Structures are given as structure tokens and as C-alpha cells.
mmCIF file of C-alpha atoms and ligand atoms in Angstrom:
data_model
loop_
_atom_site.group_PDB
_atom_site.id
_atom_site.type_symbol
_atom_site.label_atom_id
_atom_site.label_comp_id
_atom_site.label_asym_id
_atom_site.label_seq_id
_atom_site.Cartn_x
_atom_site.Cartn_y
_atom_site.Cartn_z
ATOM 1 C CA MET A 82 -0.200 0.422 0.296
ATOM 2 C CA THR A 83 1.469 3.614 -0.771
ATOM 3 C CA ASP A 84 1.673 5.856 1.840
ATOM 4 C CA LEU A 85 -0.024 9.534 0.902
ATOM 5 C CA SER A 86 0.157 10.970 4.196
ATOM 6 C CA THR A 87 2.472 14.172 3.942
ATOM 7 C CA THR A 88 3.311 16.779 6.736
ATOM 8 C CA TYR A 89 2.507 20.434 7.094
ATOM 9 C CA LEU A 90 2.774 23.978 9.014
ATOM 10 C CA GLY A 91 2.899 20.499 11.523
ATOM 11 C CA LEU A 92 0.362 19.169 10.675
ATOM 12 C CA ARG A 93 0.067 15.233 9.677
ATOM 13 C CA LEU A 94 -1.879 15.275 6.858
ATOM 14 C CA LYS A 95 -3.603 11.854 5.125
ATOM 15 C CA ASN A 96 -2.230 13.028 1.746
ATOM 16 C CA PRO A 97 -1.398 16.512 0.235
ATOM 17 C CA LEU A 98 -4.250 17.774 -1.629
ATOM 18 C CA VAL A 99 -5.394 20.695 0.859
ATOM 19 C CA ALA A 100 -8.568 22.810 -0.652
ATOM 20 C CA SER A 101 -7.530 26.654 -1.248
ATOM 21 C CA ALA A 102 -8.939 29.831 -0.044
ATOM 22 C CA SER A 103 -12.255 30.039 -2.192
ATOM 23 C CA PRO A 104 -16.040 29.955 -1.687
ATOM 24 C CA LEU A 105 -15.607 26.562 -1.747
ATOM 25 C CA SER A 106 -15.484 26.616 2.081
ATOM 26 C CA LYS A 107 -18.848 29.388 3.070
ATOM 27 C CA LYS A 108 -20.878 26.579 3.124
ATOM 28 C CA VAL A 109 -20.346 24.279 5.654
ATOM 29 C CA GLU A 110 -21.579 20.747 3.952
ATOM 30 C CA ARG A 111 -19.533 21.999 0.827
ATOM 31 C CA VAL A 112 -16.817 21.289 2.959
ATOM 32 C CA LYS A 113 -18.160 17.993 4.619
ATOM 33 C CA ARG A 114 -18.374 17.025 0.855
ATOM 34 C CA MET A 115 -15.037 17.306 0.902
ATOM 35 C CA GLU A 116 -14.014 15.821 3.684
ATOM 36 C CA GLU A 117 -16.055 12.692 2.772
ATOM 37 C CA ALA A 118 -14.178 12.714 -0.739
ATOM 38 C CA GLY A 119 -11.238 12.995 1.305
ATOM 39 C CA ILE A 120 -9.781 16.047 0.720
ATOM 40 C CA ALA A 121 -6.825 16.712 3.906
ATOM 41 C CA ALA A 122 -7.060 19.069 5.026
ATOM 42 C CA VAL A 123 -9.295 22.924 4.096
ATOM 43 C CA VAL A 124 -8.565 26.566 3.605
ATOM 44 C CA MET A 125 -10.712 28.578 4.011
ATOM 45 C CA TYR A 126 -11.909 31.843 2.146
ATOM 46 C CA SER A 127 -9.976 35.244 3.068
ATOM 47 C CA LEU A 128 -11.309 38.226 5.687
ATOM 48 C CA PHE A 129 -9.608 40.548 4.244
ATOM 49 C CA GLU A 130 -8.078 43.675 5.922
ATOM 50 C CA GLU A 131 -9.847 45.815 4.544
ATOM 51 C CA GLN A 132 -13.111 44.090 5.599
ATOM 52 C CA ILE A 133 -11.699 44.585 9.213
ATOM 53 C CA ILE A 134 -10.220 48.018 8.809
ATOM 54 C CA HIS A 135 -12.189 50.559 6.465
ATOM 55 C CA GLU A 136 -10.042 53.761 7.997
ATOM 56 C CA SER A 137 -7.510 52.202 8.747
ATOM 57 C CA LEU A 138 -4.969 55.660 7.982
ATOM 58 C CA GLU A 139 -2.416 53.203 6.849
ATOM 59 C CA LEU A 140 -4.385 51.556 4.412
ATOM 60 C CA ASP A 141 -6.042 54.588 2.830
ATOM 61 C CA HIS A 142 -1.696 55.375 2.314
ATOM 62 C CA TYR A 143 -2.302 51.709 0.337
ATOM 63 C CA LEU A 144 -5.273 51.880 -1.560
ATOM 64 C CA THR A 145 -6.106 55.591 -2.705
ATOM 65 C CA ARG A 146 -2.421 55.455 -4.714
ATOM 66 C CA GLY A 147 -3.480 55.361 -8.231
ATOM 67 C CA THR A 148 -6.907 56.113 -7.625
ATOM 68 C CA ASP A 149 -8.676 59.472 -7.704
ATOM 69 C CA SER A 150 -10.194 59.208 -3.901
ATOM 70 C CA TYR A 151 -9.744 56.722 -1.374
ATOM 71 C CA ALA A 152 -13.616 56.429 -1.566
ATOM 72 C CA GLU A 153 -13.124 55.409 -5.133
ATOM 73 C CA ALA A 154 -11.122 52.872 -3.865
ATOM 74 C CA MET A 155 -13.437 51.537 -1.067
ATOM 75 C CA SER A 156 -16.169 50.991 -4.248
ATOM 76 C CA TYR A 157 -13.721 48.103 -5.945
ATOM 77 C CA LEU A 158 -14.411 45.620 -2.599
ATOM 78 C CA PRO A 159 -16.893 42.978 -3.128
ATOM 79 C CA ASP A 160 -20.170 43.426 -1.394
ATOM 80 C CA SER A 161 -20.343 42.801 1.905
ATOM 81 C CA GLY A 162 -22.839 40.046 0.901
ATOM 82 C CA THR A 163 -21.864 38.264 -1.595
ATOM 83 C CA TYR A 164 -18.672 37.353 -1.694
ATOM 84 C CA THR A 165 -17.991 37.617 2.453
ATOM 85 C CA LEU A 166 -19.327 38.049 5.495
ATOM 86 C CA LEU A 167 -18.318 40.609 7.991
ATOM 87 C CA PRO A 168 -15.532 39.485 10.817
ATOM 88 C CA GLU A 169 -18.101 38.648 14.100
ATOM 89 C CA LYS A 170 -19.470 35.931 11.245
ATOM 90 C CA TYR A 171 -16.136 34.988 9.590
ATOM 91 C CA LEU A 172 -14.820 34.065 13.365
ATOM 92 C CA SER A 173 -17.652 32.042 13.771
ATOM 93 C CA LYS A 174 -17.555 29.974 10.087
ATOM 94 C CA VAL A 175 -13.823 29.329 11.516
ATOM 95 C CA THR A 176 -15.603 27.442 14.756
ATOM 96 C CA GLU A 177 -18.169 25.824 13.006
ATOM 97 C CA LEU A 178 -16.056 24.309 10.485
ATOM 98 C CA LYS A 179 -14.176 22.949 13.259
ATOM 99 C CA LYS A 180 -17.039 21.532 14.787
ATOM 100 C CA ALA A 181 -18.682 20.050 11.137
ATOM 101 C CA VAL A 182 -15.366 18.234 10.135
ATOM 102 C CA ASN A 183 -12.156 16.368 11.525
ATOM 103 C CA ILE A 184 -9.656 18.043 8.575
ATOM 104 C CA PRO A 185 -7.726 20.958 10.237
ATOM 105 C CA VAL A 186 -9.122 24.120 8.974
ATOM 106 C CA ILE A 187 -7.036 26.673 8.197
ATOM 107 C CA GLY A 188 -7.745 30.283 8.457
ATOM 108 C CA SER A 189 -7.470 32.858 5.894
ATOM 109 C CA LEU A 190 -6.233 36.625 6.143
ATOM 110 C CA ASN A 191 -6.333 38.614 3.021
ATOM 111 C CA GLY A 192 -3.101 42.170 4.036
ATOM 112 C CA VAL A 193 -0.698 44.285 3.220
ATOM 113 C CA SER A 194 -0.720 47.093 5.695
ATOM 114 C CA ARG A 195 0.229 46.674 9.790
ATOM 115 C CA GLY A 196 -2.719 47.715 12.712
ATOM 116 C CA GLY A 197 -4.698 46.744 14.437
ATOM 117 C CA TRP A 198 -6.735 44.906 11.972
ATOM 118 C CA VAL A 199 -3.867 42.008 12.760
ATOM 119 C CA ARG A 200 -5.752 41.793 15.636
ATOM 120 C CA TYR A 201 -7.988 38.851 13.560
ATOM 121 C CA ALA A 202 -5.502 36.655 13.246
ATOM 122 C CA HIS A 203 -5.423 35.681 17.620
ATOM 123 C CA ARG A 204 -9.237 36.108 17.188
ATOM 124 C CA ILE A 205 -9.422 33.554 14.559
ATOM 125 C CA GLN A 206 -6.600 31.287 16.088
ATOM 126 C CA GLU A 207 -9.434 31.570 19.166
ATOM 127 C CA ALA A 208 -12.181 30.450 16.994
ATOM 128 C CA GLY A 209 -10.455 27.283 16.732
ATOM 129 C CA ALA A 210 -8.389 27.276 13.192
ATOM 130 C CA ASP A 211 -5.433 25.092 13.306
ATOM 131 C CA ALA A 212 -3.289 27.376 11.676
ATOM 132 C CA LEU A 213 -2.810 30.708 9.740
ATOM 133 C CA GLU A 214 -2.655 32.276 6.016
ATOM 134 C CA LEU A 215 -1.302 35.526 5.455
ATOM 135 C CA ASN A 216 -1.545 37.025 1.578
ATOM 136 C CA LEU A 217 0.642 39.359 0.924
ATOM 137 C CA TYR A 218 -2.090 40.707 -2.182
ATOM 138 C CA TYR A 219 -0.447 43.602 -3.084
ATOM 139 C CA ILE A 220 -0.613 46.083 -6.741
ATOM 140 C CA PRO A 221 2.368 48.485 -6.788
ATOM 141 C CA THR A 222 0.419 51.599 -9.264
ATOM 142 C CA ASP A 223 3.236 54.692 -7.544
ATOM 143 C CA PRO A 224 6.772 55.481 -8.411
ATOM 144 C CA ALA A 225 8.004 56.516 -5.024
ATOM 145 C CA ILE A 226 7.298 53.384 -2.792
ATOM 146 C CA THR A 227 10.827 51.050 -3.840
ATOM 147 C CA ALA A 228 10.433 47.285 -3.760
ATOM 148 C CA GLN A 229 12.718 47.520 -0.203
ATOM 149 C CA GLU A 230 10.078 49.852 1.167
ATOM 150 C CA LEU A 231 7.043 47.646 0.428
ATOM 151 C CA GLU A 232 8.454 45.055 1.465
ATOM 152 C CA ASN A 233 9.963 45.970 4.638
ATOM 153 C CA THR A 234 6.235 46.211 4.964
ATOM 154 C CA GLN A 235 5.472 43.264 4.368
ATOM 155 C CA VAL A 236 7.814 41.838 6.542
ATOM 156 C CA ASP A 237 7.156 43.397 9.435
ATOM 157 C CA LEU A 238 3.182 42.839 8.993
ATOM 158 C CA VAL A 239 4.362 38.510 9.397
ATOM 159 C CA ALA A 240 6.938 39.821 12.737
ATOM 160 C CA ASP A 241 3.494 41.356 13.454
ATOM 161 C CA ILE A 242 0.916 38.667 13.342
ATOM 162 C CA LYS A 243 3.685 35.901 14.203
ATOM 163 C CA SER A 244 4.332 37.751 17.345
ATOM 164 C CA SER A 245 -0.078 37.584 18.026
ATOM 165 C CA ILE A 246 -0.533 33.835 17.160
ATOM 166 C CA LYS A 247 1.004 30.229 18.816
ATOM 167 C CA ILE A 248 -0.749 28.305 15.722
ATOM 168 C CA PRO A 249 2.413 27.974 12.259
ATOM 169 C CA LEU A 250 1.401 30.837 9.814
ATOM 170 C CA ALA A 251 1.897 30.380 6.340
ATOM 171 C CA VAL A 252 2.111 33.130 4.434
ATOM 172 C CA LYS A 253 0.933 33.831 0.473
ATOM 173 C CA LEU A 254 3.000 35.577 -1.923
ATOM 174 C CA SER A 255 1.805 37.126 -5.868
ATOM 175 C CA PRO A 256 5.531 35.976 -7.579
ATOM 176 C CA PHE A 257 6.294 39.615 -8.089
ATOM 177 C CA TYR A 258 9.603 40.058 -6.107
ATOM 178 C CA THR A 259 12.942 41.487 -7.571
ATOM 179 C CA SER A 260 15.340 39.397 -5.380
ATOM 180 C CA LEU A 261 12.280 36.114 -4.471
ATOM 181 C CA PRO A 262 14.674 33.706 -2.742
ATOM 182 C CA GLN A 263 15.916 36.613 -0.938
ATOM 183 C CA PHE A 264 12.375 37.848 0.508
ATOM 184 C CA ALA A 265 11.011 34.248 1.053
ATOM 185 C CA HIS A 266 14.703 34.389 3.376
ATOM 186 C CA ARG A 267 13.620 36.911 4.889
ATOM 187 C CA LEU A 268 9.839 35.762 5.289
ATOM 188 C CA VAL A 269 11.414 32.783 7.060
ATOM 189 C CA GLU A 270 12.735 35.041 9.596
ATOM 190 C CA ALA A 271 10.014 36.487 11.096
ATOM 191 C CA GLY A 272 8.722 33.595 11.245
ATOM 192 C CA ALA A 273 6.842 32.078 8.414
ATOM 193 C CA ASP A 274 6.277 28.222 8.763
ATOM 194 C CA GLY A 275 4.720 27.421 5.267
ATOM 195 C CA LEU A 276 4.847 29.454 1.753
ATOM 196 C CA VAL A 277 2.298 29.412 -0.775
ATOM 197 C CA LEU A 278 3.799 29.571 -4.404
ATOM 198 C CA PHE A 279 1.805 31.506 -5.523
ATOM 199 C CA ASN A 280 -1.069 33.644 -5.547
ATOM 200 C CA ARG A 281 -3.280 33.893 -9.146
ATOM 201 C CA PHE A 282 -3.057 37.723 -10.298
ATOM 202 C CA TYR A 283 -6.682 38.744 -11.976
ATOM 203 C CA GLN A 284 -5.940 41.142 -14.858
ATOM 204 C CA PRO A 285 -9.055 43.355 -15.335
ATOM 205 C CA ASP A 286 -10.067 43.080 -19.029
ATOM 206 C CA PHE A 287 -11.138 46.203 -21.302
ATOM 207 C CA ASP A 288 -14.546 45.883 -22.432
ATOM 208 C CA LEU A 289 -14.491 47.552 -26.292
ATOM 209 C CA GLU A 290 -17.961 48.476 -26.393
ATOM 210 C CA GLU A 291 -18.729 48.690 -23.596
ATOM 211 C CA LEU A 292 -15.670 51.034 -22.467
ATOM 212 C CA ASN A 293 -14.981 49.755 -19.089
ATOM 213 C CA ILE A 294 -13.077 47.970 -17.676
ATOM 214 C CA ALA A 295 -14.252 43.756 -17.608
ATOM 215 C CA HIS A 296 -13.370 42.540 -14.110
ATOM 216 C CA THR A 297 -14.043 38.281 -14.504
ATOM 217 C CA LEU A 298 -12.433 35.086 -13.581
ATOM 218 C CA GLU A 299 -11.137 33.093 -15.323
ATOM 219 C CA LEU A 300 -10.472 29.570 -13.694
ATOM 220 C CA SER A 301 -7.032 28.657 -13.905
ATOM 221 C CA THR A 302 -5.325 25.378 -16.654
ATOM 222 C CA SER A 303 -2.681 23.754 -16.056
ATOM 223 C CA SER A 304 -0.350 25.145 -17.946
ATOM 224 C CA ASP A 305 -0.870 28.065 -14.700
ATOM 225 C CA LEU A 306 1.677 25.627 -12.807
ATOM 226 C CA ARG A 307 4.832 26.212 -14.232
ATOM 227 C CA LEU A 308 5.665 29.109 -12.804
ATOM 228 C CA PRO A 309 4.829 27.275 -8.876
ATOM 229 C CA LEU A 310 6.368 24.931 -10.418
ATOM 230 C CA ARG A 311 9.957 26.449 -11.076
ATOM 231 C CA TRP A 312 9.979 28.379 -7.914
ATOM 232 C CA ILE A 313 9.018 25.928 -5.206
ATOM 233 C CA SER A 314 12.091 23.715 -6.970
ATOM 234 C CA ILE A 315 14.808 26.189 -6.433
ATOM 235 C CA LEU A 316 13.985 27.008 -3.261
ATOM 236 C CA HIS A 317 13.593 23.682 -1.709
ATOM 237 C CA GLY A 318 15.958 22.624 0.401
ATOM 238 C CA ASN A 319 17.380 26.418 0.747
ATOM 239 C CA LEU A 320 15.052 27.378 3.384
ATOM 240 C CA ASN A 321 13.783 25.825 6.874
ATOM 241 C CA VAL A 322 9.984 26.406 5.493
ATOM 242 C CA ASP A 323 7.659 24.529 4.201
ATOM 243 C CA PHE A 324 6.196 24.937 0.614
ATOM 244 C CA ALA A 325 2.395 24.777 -0.292
ATOM 245 C CA LEU A 326 2.184 24.566 -4.115
ATOM 246 C CA THR A 327 -1.005 26.911 -5.866
ATOM 247 C CA SER A 328 -2.216 28.262 -9.127
ATOM 248 C CA GLY A 329 -3.011 24.954 -12.049
ATOM 249 C CA ILE A 330 -2.898 21.584 -9.767
ATOM 250 C CA HIS A 331 -5.685 19.514 -11.723
ATOM 251 C CA THR A 332 -4.946 16.659 -12.787
ATOM 252 C CA ALA A 333 -2.465 13.882 -10.697
ATOM 253 C CA THR A 334 0.593 14.584 -12.736
ATOM 254 C CA ASP A 335 -0.282 17.693 -10.914
ATOM 255 C CA VAL A 336 0.639 16.836 -8.241
ATOM 256 C CA LEU A 337 3.241 14.561 -9.086
ATOM 257 C CA LYS A 338 4.614 17.237 -10.769
ATOM 258 C CA ALA A 339 4.151 19.665 -7.216
ATOM 259 C CA MET A 340 5.366 16.505 -4.525
ATOM 260 C CA MET A 341 8.536 16.670 -6.863
ATOM 261 C CA SER A 342 9.415 20.166 -7.265
ATOM 262 C CA GLY A 343 9.078 19.971 -3.281
ATOM 263 C CA ALA A 344 5.891 20.545 -2.030
ATOM 264 C CA ASN A 345 3.951 19.535 1.071
ATOM 265 C CA VAL A 346 0.661 19.934 -0.342
ATOM 266 C CA THR A 347 -1.617 21.247 -4.059
ATOM 267 C CA MET A 348 -3.817 23.317 -3.020
ATOM 268 C CA MET A 349 -6.852 23.271 -5.720
ATOM 269 C CA ALA A 350 -9.311 25.407 -6.157
ATOM 270 C CA SER A 351 -10.403 25.974 -9.660
ATOM 271 C CA GLU A 352 -10.619 22.085 -10.495
ATOM 272 C CA LEU A 353 -13.090 21.642 -7.458
ATOM 273 C CA LEU A 354 -14.820 24.887 -7.895
ATOM 274 C CA HIS A 355 -15.180 23.499 -12.025
ATOM 275 C CA SER A 356 -16.148 20.139 -11.084
ATOM 276 C CA GLY A 357 -16.383 19.414 -7.528
ATOM 277 C CA PRO A 358 -15.363 17.307 -4.531
ATOM 278 C CA ASP A 359 -15.701 14.200 -7.085
ATOM 279 C CA ARG A 360 -13.012 14.596 -8.440
ATOM 280 C CA ILE A 361 -10.554 14.220 -5.164
ATOM 281 C CA PRO A 362 -11.568 10.341 -5.351
ATOM 282 C CA SER A 363 -10.587 10.298 -8.334
ATOM 283 C CA ILE A 364 -7.575 12.179 -8.398
ATOM 284 C CA LEU A 365 -6.035 10.601 -5.144
ATOM 285 C CA SER A 366 -6.401 7.374 -7.007
ATOM 286 C CA GLU A 367 -4.569 8.547 -9.732
ATOM 287 C CA LEU A 368 -1.660 8.866 -7.180
ATOM 288 C CA GLN A 369 -1.810 5.908 -6.287
ATOM 289 C CA THR A 370 -1.673 4.236 -9.036
ATOM 290 C CA TRP A 371 0.945 5.594 -10.675
ATOM 291 C CA MET A 372 2.740 4.997 -7.607
ATOM 292 C CA GLU A 373 2.851 1.789 -7.315
ATOM 293 C CA VAL A 374 3.439 1.428 -11.458
ATOM 294 C CA HIS A 375 6.087 3.905 -10.809
ATOM 295 C CA GLN A 376 7.668 1.471 -7.437
ATOM 296 C CA TYR A 377 7.006 4.773 -5.232
ATOM 297 C CA THR A 378 6.177 3.222 -1.506
ATOM 298 C CA SER A 379 5.279 6.939 -0.287
ATOM 299 C CA ILE A 380 4.539 10.488 -1.108
ATOM 300 C CA VAL A 381 7.545 11.713 1.426
ATOM 301 C CA GLN A 382 9.888 10.234 -0.198
ATOM 302 C CA MET A 383 9.642 11.581 -4.121
ATOM 303 C CA GLN A 384 9.169 15.538 -2.421
ATOM 304 C CA GLY A 385 12.292 17.153 -4.075
ATOM 305 C CA SER A 386 13.247 14.710 -5.635
ATOM 306 C CA MET A 387 13.427 17.596 -8.755
ATOM 307 C CA SER A 388 14.366 20.015 -7.523
ATOM 308 C CA GLN A 389 16.935 22.371 -8.661
ATOM 309 C CA LYS A 390 18.842 20.372 -5.859
ATOM 310 C CA SER A 391 18.697 16.567 -6.811
ATOM 311 C CA VAL A 392 18.453 17.716 -10.918
ATOM 312 C CA ALA A 393 21.107 16.227 -12.390
ATOM 313 C CA GLU A 394 20.683 19.831 -14.706
ATOM 314 C CA PRO A 395 20.233 22.808 -12.022
ATOM 315 C CA ALA A 396 21.232 25.068 -15.338
ATOM 316 C CA ALA A 397 17.780 23.948 -16.610
ATOM 317 C CA PHE A 398 15.180 26.480 -13.567
ATOM 318 C CA GLU A 399 17.686 29.355 -14.145
ATOM 319 C CA ARG A 400 18.865 32.072 -17.266
ATOM 320 C CA ALA A 401 21.136 28.982 -19.174
ATOM 321 C CA ASN A 402 18.176 27.111 -19.695
ATOM 322 C CA TYR A 403 15.961 30.223 -21.415
ATOM 323 C CA MET A 404 18.202 30.349 -24.608
ATOM 324 C CA LYS A 405 18.463 26.821 -25.207
ATOM 325 C CA VAL A 406 14.606 26.841 -24.951
ATOM 326 C CA LEU A 407 14.413 29.349 -27.534
ATOM 327 C CA SER A 408 16.217 28.203 -29.995
ATOM 328 C CA SER A 409 14.800 24.348 -29.249
ATOM 329 C CA PHE A 410 11.262 26.384 -30.708
ATOM 330 C CA ARG A 411 10.478 24.612 -34.411
ATOM 331 C CA ASP A 412 9.594 27.107 -36.576
ATOM 332 C CA LEU A 413 7.339 27.290 -39.921
ATOM 333 C CA PRO A 414 9.229 25.384 -42.964
HETATM 334 C C1 LIG B 657 -13.878 32.037 -7.243
HETATM 335 C C2 LIG B 657 -12.728 31.867 -6.221
HETATM 336 C C3 LIG B 657 -11.676 32.855 -4.806
HETATM 337 C C4 LIG B 657 -10.766 32.856 -4.559
HETATM 338 N N1 LIG B 657 -10.546 33.097 -3.816
HETATM 339 C C5 LIG B 657 -9.306 33.886 -2.231
HETATM 340 C C6 LIG B 657 -9.392 33.843 -0.780
HETATM 341 O O1 LIG B 657 -10.539 35.075 -0.639
HETATM 342 N N2 LIG B 657 -8.048 33.915 -0.116
HETATM 343 C C7 LIG B 657 -7.673 33.971 -1.617
HETATM 344 O O2 LIG B 657 -5.919 33.822 -0.207
HETATM 345 N N3 LIG B 657 -7.880 33.301 -3.204
HETATM 346 C C8 LIG B 657 -8.724 33.192 -3.368
HETATM 347 N N4 LIG B 657 -8.845 32.645 -4.133
HETATM 348 C C9 LIG B 657 -7.430 32.648 -5.107
HETATM 349 C C10 LIG B 657 -6.956 30.505 -5.176
HETATM 350 O O3 LIG B 657 -7.100 30.681 -3.267
HETATM 351 C C11 LIG B 657 -6.373 29.693 -5.652
HETATM 352 O O4 LIG B 657 -4.701 29.746 -5.087
HETATM 353 C C12 LIG B 657 -5.887 30.271 -6.961
HETATM 354 O O5 LIG B 657 -7.006 29.959 -8.118
HETATM 355 C C13 LIG B 657 -4.700 29.592 -7.995
HETATM 356 O O6 LIG B 657 -5.590 27.875 -7.988
HETATM 357 P P1 LIG B 657 -6.308 27.226 -8.746
HETATM 358 O O7 LIG B 657 -5.271 27.390 -9.730
HETATM 359 O O8 LIG B 657 -6.591 25.917 -8.252
HETATM 360 O O9 LIG B 657 -7.540 27.765 -9.509
HETATM 361 C C14 LIG B 657 -9.675 32.379 -4.574
HETATM 362 C C15 LIG B 657 -9.970 31.247 -5.898
HETATM 363 C C16 LIG B 657 -11.345 31.544 -6.570
HETATM 364 C C17 LIG B 657 -11.249 31.509 -7.911
#
């Protein structure tokens, strides 16, 4: 029998499939169905900084840059009745989910600035969450903000949150840092127990008929996996931290690649939103079959086996590979 178990943030999980932060966790019934189908843990949808402190001056400083007014920035916030729940309701949902299921429940905070809102990290812990994920989603638009300034704020935020909780902390990142290895290193020093790579950035589109911005959310495909795969491969073995791979996990093959890059777990949103919890047992069974055929006895055995430190061709992850890939393209005759 192959052993699919793994560990993430000190939690022992029966397999590497985790439901990513999304509306998947909004309904207790749905989380129960995912648990029955075999999911190993669930990350809750995020509680946003903006929902906690609307009038925070520090937040205002960030949000209004690049827009005409604070009011305009606030108008982009999701309607609290549809997308989100108010903070108190969020905390009740953590407690409700914890009572309803036996799998670990990871709370999620989404924010960028330091301030009073971070007390919610502690409150999420008190509500029963097994761990906390902090999503650092931020789009810099002001040319006066330096990368250093931005990164310092985010590192300080991680340290603030870490010092206010006892449960493990994971940080969900975007791929857009100038020197990701150095920034990742700083986050680990500030107390991150896990890194979740990567946030998917939802790009606004243009509606040419209406001449306005179209807000459409497209689900991922397996090709989105390449970016986190590369970076977990590069970072694995260089940092004392767990990795969760998010973006583009749709099949057992995707999960296997993620494990070999060095991820402890894979997180899925698009696939489960599109196909429902019934996808979980089929991915688990394909995973098991592949491992049996290829004579792997455990997931742990393959973790990091294709990371930069382990492969015969480490340059494949770097600049050297760029020329090789370009020259391998077969042009039209
Ligand atoms: C409808 C939807 C809502 C999401 N809400 C959140 C959220 O509240 N917090 C968060 O950190 N990520 C959120 N995400 C991002 C997912 O957790 C995940 O990182 C991203 O979709 C990439 O994974 P995927 O390729 O499996 O979809 C959301 C994604 C979708 C599609």
C-alpha cells in the first residue's frame, strides 16, 4: 500500500490535497462533502483587511495611491453581502467548520498594511483554526514606493502576526518580487512556517463596446502550474520552511510534479469549483496507481526529487535554459 501522507505546518495530513482559499469553504455542507471525498485539509476564504478596518489611515495610504480618492478605492471592495462575510461572522464560521469536520481548518487573512486589524489573527486562532494563512496581495502603482519599502512593510506585518499567535503561519505570495529567494528568506526569518506559491493575479480586461473595465474571473489550467513549480524547485532545500503549491493543480500528474518540486501539499480551487468534490477520489486513485506503477512507496519519498538541488541539470531552472528553450522551437518550414 502506498503512503500518501505528508506534513504541512506541523499538521499530519492523510494526503497532499488541500482545498485552497475560495468560496469552497463558504458552506459547511460543501466542506463536509470534500472531507468525505478525501480532502486532507481546507483553507478558508479570506477575511480582508479592508473588511476589518475601513477607516484605517495606514490602509488609506496604500489604497488611494493610483486612484482619485479613498471612496473610489473602497468602491472596488466586494459587496459584503455577496462575496464576503463580516469579521464576526467569519470567526463564527471558523468555529462552525471546526465542529463539523475532522480535517484541519486553516484560516485566511488577506492584507498588506500593519495596524489594529492584525488582532484578527489571534481571534481566528481563538475561534479554533489549526493554522493561519496570510495572503499578501498588493499591486504597487506609485513610482515613489521602493521595492525595499514595500518588502519591509510586508516582512514587519508577518512578524507582527507571528508574534500574536501560537498556531503555525503560512504566507501566500505573488511571484512579482525582484529577488524572490531573498524575500522568501526574510519571511522565514520573520516567522513564516510555510510559503504558499503563488497567488493568481486576476487581470482586468477591457470591454471595447462599453469602454470600461471588465472584471471576469477565469479559472486556471494546468499550464499555470509551471511558475510555482519552477520557484518551489529553486527554493526547496534552501529554506527551513514548508511549501504549498497553488495555481494550476487539476490532475494527479500536477500533484506528482508539485511533490517532486518540493511542495509539502498542493492546493486546489479552480478544479474543485469546476468539477466538484467528486474529483478528489479520482485524483487520489490516479495518484496511488501512478505511484504503484513507478514503485514509489510514499509521497515523502518523492518530495523534492526534481528540485534544483536534486536534478542532474540544475541550470534548467535558470537563465541558461532560456536560450536553449528558444532555440529548441521549431519554426514553420
Ligand atoms: C472564486 C475564487 C475565490 C478565491 N478567493 C480567495 C480568497 O479569498 N483568498 C485567497 O487567498 N485566495 C483566493 N482565491 C485564490 C485561490 O485560493 C488559489 O490560490 C488560486 O485560484 C489558484 O489556484 P487554482 O489554480 O487551483 O485555482 C480564490 C480563487 C477563486 C477562483
